[in-house]
Amino acid sequence: MEEISYEQLNKMPKSSYILVDIRDEALTTYGMIPGAVNICEKDLDGANGLELLPPDKKVIFYCEVGHKSRLIDEKLSKFSGRDCYSLAEGYIGYVRACMATEDLKKEKRKKAEESIQKKFHKRLFSPFAKACKTYQLISENDHIAVCISGGKDSVLMAKLFQEIQRHRQMNFRLTFLVMNPGYNEENLQLIKSNASALGIPITVFESTIFDAVDTVEKNPCYLCARMRRGHLYNKAKELGCNKIALGHHYDDVIETILMGMLHGAQIQTMMPKLHSTNYEGMELIRPLYLVRERYMCMERL
C-alpha cells in the first residue's frame, strides 16, 4: 500500500480524507489522532468495516508504527476501488511530529506541572512528599538517579521530583536515567519525545539485557529485573549518584505482600528505602510508596 507522511497529510484539506486507526482498544486508550475513527484490523473486511465510511474520501490507515497498515491490502479485497493509503510511522510518528514544536512542548510541560500543583496536588504530590519526609528518602546534598522506564509510574515520579526540588527546602541533585535494555527504535524514540515534551532532561545508556534473557526459559522476567537493577546501580555510581529512585507505588507494595503469602507462604514486601549490600554507599528509594495507582490513572497529565 502506498504510504503518506504526516507532513503530507497536514497539507491536504481535512475534508478530503478520513483517518482510520486499526489498533486494538488497549492501544487506542492511550490516544488517537484527532478526528480518526477506530476500526480494528480484524474488522476491516467485516460488517463494521470500510462500507460505513464516506465513499468520496481518501482512506488513510494508521497503526502504532506504520508496519501493519502497510500490509493490509489483502484485507481490502472487496474495497479495491477505494483510494487507500498508509500513514508512515503510524501513531508514534504523529506523536513525534507533535512533540517537535517548541510551543507544543511548553504547553504539555505547563499542563503537566499545573496538574501536579493544583488538580492532583492532594492525591499525588502530598503522599509523595509525605513518603520522602516520613522515610527520610531525600537528604542534603544527595545526588539521586531517577530511573525512568517510559511508563506512567516512572515519568510521574520524575515530574514529582522536579516539583519537590522547586520548593528548595533541601539541596539535592537529580539525574534522570533511562536504560535501553534492547527496545526497538520506535519505542526508544517515543520515550525520548515524551521526556523532551515534559521537560525531563534524560540521560540514556545502553545495555544488552533483552538479548541476554531471550533464551532463558525459566523465570526470564526475574532475571531481567535483577540484571536491570544491577545495570542501574552501576551507571548511577559511575555518574556520582548515591541513590537510585524506582517508581514502585502503594499498590505494588500490597501486591508484593499478597504474592509472597499466596505463592511463597511468607510475608515479605518492598521497603521504602534499602541500603545496597553490593554497591557501597548506594541506597534504593521508592518515593511513590504512599501514592495509589488509581489516582495516577484517573487522567493523563
XYZ file of C-alpha atoms in Angstrom:
301
model
C 0.000 0.000 0.000
C 1.245 3.485 -0.827
C 2.498 5.497 2.133
C 1.834 9.095 3.017
C 3.836 11.066 5.560
C 2.323 13.125 8.364
C 3.801 16.258 6.766
C 1.994 15.467 3.500
C -1.190 14.799 5.419
C -1.040 18.242 7.016
C -1.003 19.849 3.572
C -4.175 18.066 2.466
C -7.668 19.561 3.068
C -9.162 17.782 6.081
C -12.420 17.343 4.185
C -10.663 15.218 1.538
C -9.710 12.248 3.740
C -10.650 10.187 6.759
C -8.189 8.640 9.195
C -8.754 5.037 10.285
C -6.972 3.782 13.415
C -6.591 -0.017 13.055
C -5.083 -0.593 16.508
C -6.899 -2.508 19.236
C -8.621 -0.876 22.188
C -5.674 -1.367 24.551
C -3.540 0.949 22.400
C -6.200 3.492 21.413
C -6.933 4.084 25.107
C -3.640 5.970 25.315
C -4.594 8.292 22.479
C -5.665 8.622 18.851
C -5.002 11.175 16.142
C -7.763 13.822 16.421
C -10.642 13.118 14.050
C -9.721 9.476 13.443
C -12.197 6.591 13.653
C -11.240 3.253 15.130
C -11.803 0.081 13.112
C -9.678 -2.766 14.445
C -7.588 -4.587 11.859
C -9.635 -7.769 12.273
C -12.866 -5.885 11.454
C -11.718 -4.151 8.279
C -13.373 -6.658 5.971
C -16.442 -7.197 8.148
C -19.794 -5.580 8.739
C -18.197 -2.697 10.637
C -15.569 -2.062 8.003
C -14.994 0.442 5.237
C -18.555 0.392 3.906
C -19.500 2.676 6.813
C -17.026 5.362 5.697
C -17.827 8.163 3.214
C -17.121 6.740 -0.288
C -15.866 10.040 -1.708
C -12.948 10.443 0.715
C -9.422 9.061 0.719
C -8.937 6.466 3.470
C -5.677 6.770 5.401
C -4.915 3.869 7.717
C -2.512 4.005 10.614
C -1.276 1.548 13.245
C 1.272 2.014 16.040
C 4.449 2.364 13.960
C 3.305 2.002 10.338
C 4.106 -1.678 9.713
C 0.648 -3.265 9.895
C -1.101 -0.508 7.969
C 1.282 -1.042 5.036
C 0.345 -4.715 4.838
C -3.451 -4.705 4.985
C -4.082 -4.819 1.222
C -5.282 -8.414 1.424
C -7.996 -7.401 3.884
C -9.384 -4.854 1.429
C -10.257 -7.189 -1.443
C -13.866 -6.076 -1.682
C -12.903 -2.422 -1.350
C -10.382 -2.404 -4.194
C -11.991 0.689 -5.665
C -11.263 2.868 -2.624
C -8.406 5.361 -2.561
C -6.435 3.987 0.397
C -3.072 4.915 1.941
C -0.915 4.029 4.942
C 0.350 6.735 7.307
C 4.129 6.420 7.539
C 5.427 5.749 11.089
C 1.837 5.461 12.363
C 0.674 6.917 15.660
C 4.202 7.190 17.031
C 5.172 9.279 14.004
C 2.242 11.591 14.722
C 3.263 11.944 18.393
C 6.866 12.614 17.398
C 5.805 15.289 14.897
C 3.636 16.988 17.505
C 6.404 16.972 20.091
C 8.847 18.528 17.638
C 7.462 22.059 18.027
C 8.672 24.086 20.989
C 5.257 25.674 21.595
C 3.591 22.282 21.990
C 6.385 21.092 24.263
C 5.938 24.122 26.510
C 2.176 23.661 26.550
C 2.413 19.970 27.510
C 5.002 20.642 30.196
C 2.945 23.508 31.633
C -0.210 21.378 31.713
C 1.577 18.527 33.494
C 3.139 20.800 36.102
C -0.093 22.702 36.758
C -1.918 19.379 37.214
C 0.564 18.359 39.908
C 0.441 21.770 41.617
C -3.349 22.121 41.600
C -5.714 19.350 40.481
C -3.687 16.348 41.701
C -1.688 18.026 44.470
C -3.528 16.266 47.314
C -3.606 12.843 45.643
C -0.148 12.756 44.077
C 2.273 15.373 45.370
C 1.208 15.285 49.034
C 1.707 11.491 49.509
C 4.944 11.724 47.514
C 6.256 14.483 49.809
C 4.969 12.627 52.887
C 6.864 9.463 51.926
C 10.059 11.460 51.324
C 9.756 13.064 54.764
C 8.482 10.045 56.739
C 11.092 7.627 55.444
C 13.860 10.249 55.027
C 14.306 9.440 51.355
C 15.989 12.737 50.473
C 18.934 14.171 52.372
C 21.031 17.293 51.999
C 23.461 17.128 49.035
C 22.026 13.871 47.692
C 22.573 13.039 44.034
C 19.590 10.905 43.029
C 19.344 8.828 39.858
C 15.639 8.909 38.977
C 15.179 5.722 36.942
C 12.720 6.114 34.056
C 11.345 3.213 32.032
C 8.963 5.351 29.970
C 5.788 4.175 31.730
C 3.354 6.345 33.680
C 4.814 5.497 37.124
C 8.409 6.487 36.485
C 7.548 9.551 34.359
C 5.199 10.832 37.070
C 7.913 10.213 39.666
C 10.307 12.352 37.609
C 7.843 15.264 37.485
C 7.159 14.972 41.231
C 10.896 15.102 41.926
C 11.160 18.249 39.816
C 8.282 19.782 41.773
C 9.719 18.978 45.209
C 13.123 20.288 44.099
C 11.437 23.531 43.029
C 10.363 24.104 46.650
C 14.069 24.408 47.616
C 13.647 23.043 51.147
C 16.779 20.952 50.656
C 19.708 20.994 48.246
C 19.965 17.868 46.117
C 20.740 16.948 42.523
C 18.740 14.850 40.070
C 19.861 12.743 37.121
C 17.021 11.262 35.080
C 18.354 7.893 33.991
C 16.920 5.817 31.138
C 18.370 2.400 30.405
C 17.840 0.961 26.931
C 17.821 -2.822 27.513
C 17.109 -3.503 23.848
C 13.973 -1.524 22.941
C 13.095 -1.253 19.273
C 13.988 2.155 17.867
C 10.378 3.379 17.707
C 9.777 2.771 21.414
C 13.065 4.383 22.415
C 12.294 7.460 20.321
C 8.852 7.706 21.917
C 10.419 7.724 25.408
C 12.788 10.479 24.311
C 9.985 12.502 22.705
C 7.758 12.284 25.781
C 10.606 13.213 28.113
C 11.515 16.192 25.947
C 7.900 17.386 25.814
C 7.585 17.142 29.610
C 10.861 18.947 30.266
C 12.677 15.927 31.686
C 16.385 16.018 30.671
C 17.103 12.294 30.428
C 20.448 10.505 30.276
C 20.194 7.334 28.144
C 22.635 4.437 28.366
C 22.694 1.118 26.518
C 22.654 -2.477 27.747
C 22.069 -5.889 26.158
C 19.734 -7.335 28.784
C 16.979 -8.360 26.363
C 19.474 -10.356 24.314
C 20.878 -11.975 27.446
C 17.493 -13.212 28.733
C 15.963 -14.019 25.342
C 16.961 -17.694 25.503
C 16.237 -18.167 29.215
C 13.201 -20.413 29.675
C 12.812 -20.406 33.473
C 11.943 -17.101 35.175
C 13.261 -14.739 32.445
C 11.350 -11.805 33.994
C 13.021 -12.310 37.378
C 16.456 -12.477 35.763
C 15.696 -9.414 33.637
C 14.634 -7.419 36.709
C 17.786 -8.385 38.639
C 20.036 -7.501 35.710
C 18.282 -4.172 35.153
C 18.759 -3.277 38.815
C 22.464 -4.089 38.627
C 22.966 -2.013 35.480
C 21.139 0.933 37.050
C 23.282 0.767 40.192
C 26.455 0.610 38.090
C 25.553 3.575 35.899
C 24.275 5.654 38.815
C 27.502 5.085 40.743
C 29.518 5.937 37.621
C 27.626 9.259 37.397
C 28.368 10.078 41.041
C 24.888 9.334 42.410
C 24.379 7.991 45.907
C 20.741 6.903 45.461
C 18.534 5.366 42.788
C 14.786 6.049 42.817
C 12.333 3.464 41.447
C 8.668 4.040 40.585
C 7.008 1.349 42.733
C 3.764 2.669 44.254
C 1.421 1.709 47.114
C -0.435 -0.906 45.058
C 2.857 -2.588 44.071
C 3.681 -2.917 47.758
C 0.319 -4.557 48.565
C 0.565 -6.905 45.568
C 4.056 -7.983 46.646
C 2.777 -8.864 50.120
C -0.121 -10.894 48.710
C 2.070 -12.708 46.171
C 4.510 -13.668 48.914
C 1.704 -15.011 51.092
C -0.071 -16.913 48.310
C 2.894 -18.255 46.370
C 5.696 -18.369 48.923
C 3.860 -18.878 52.225
C 5.767 -15.948 53.695
C 5.216 -12.289 54.454
C 7.591 -10.085 52.500
C 7.289 -6.701 50.920
C 9.086 -3.803 49.258
C 10.738 -1.371 51.655
C 10.656 2.398 51.046
C 14.431 2.565 51.453
C 17.157 -0.056 51.138
C 20.912 0.147 51.638
C 22.704 -1.744 48.891
C 24.868 -4.644 50.033
C 26.739 -4.867 46.711
C 27.290 -1.173 45.971
C 28.862 0.622 48.902
C 27.292 3.958 49.756
C 24.301 3.419 47.454
C 20.655 3.399 48.504
C 17.449 2.452 46.710
C 14.419 4.633 47.450
C 10.733 4.359 46.468
C 9.185 7.839 46.815
C 5.800 6.731 45.339
C 5.411 4.389 48.324
C 2.226 6.123 49.530
C 0.756 7.007 46.126
C -2.267 4.975 44.988
C -2.232 3.765 41.394
C -5.878 4.665 40.740
C -5.041 8.362 41.149
C -2.168 8.016 38.685
C -4.591 6.625 36.091
C -7.525 8.987 36.541
C -6.400 11.357 33.827
C -3.254 11.667 31.741
C -1.234 14.678 32.861
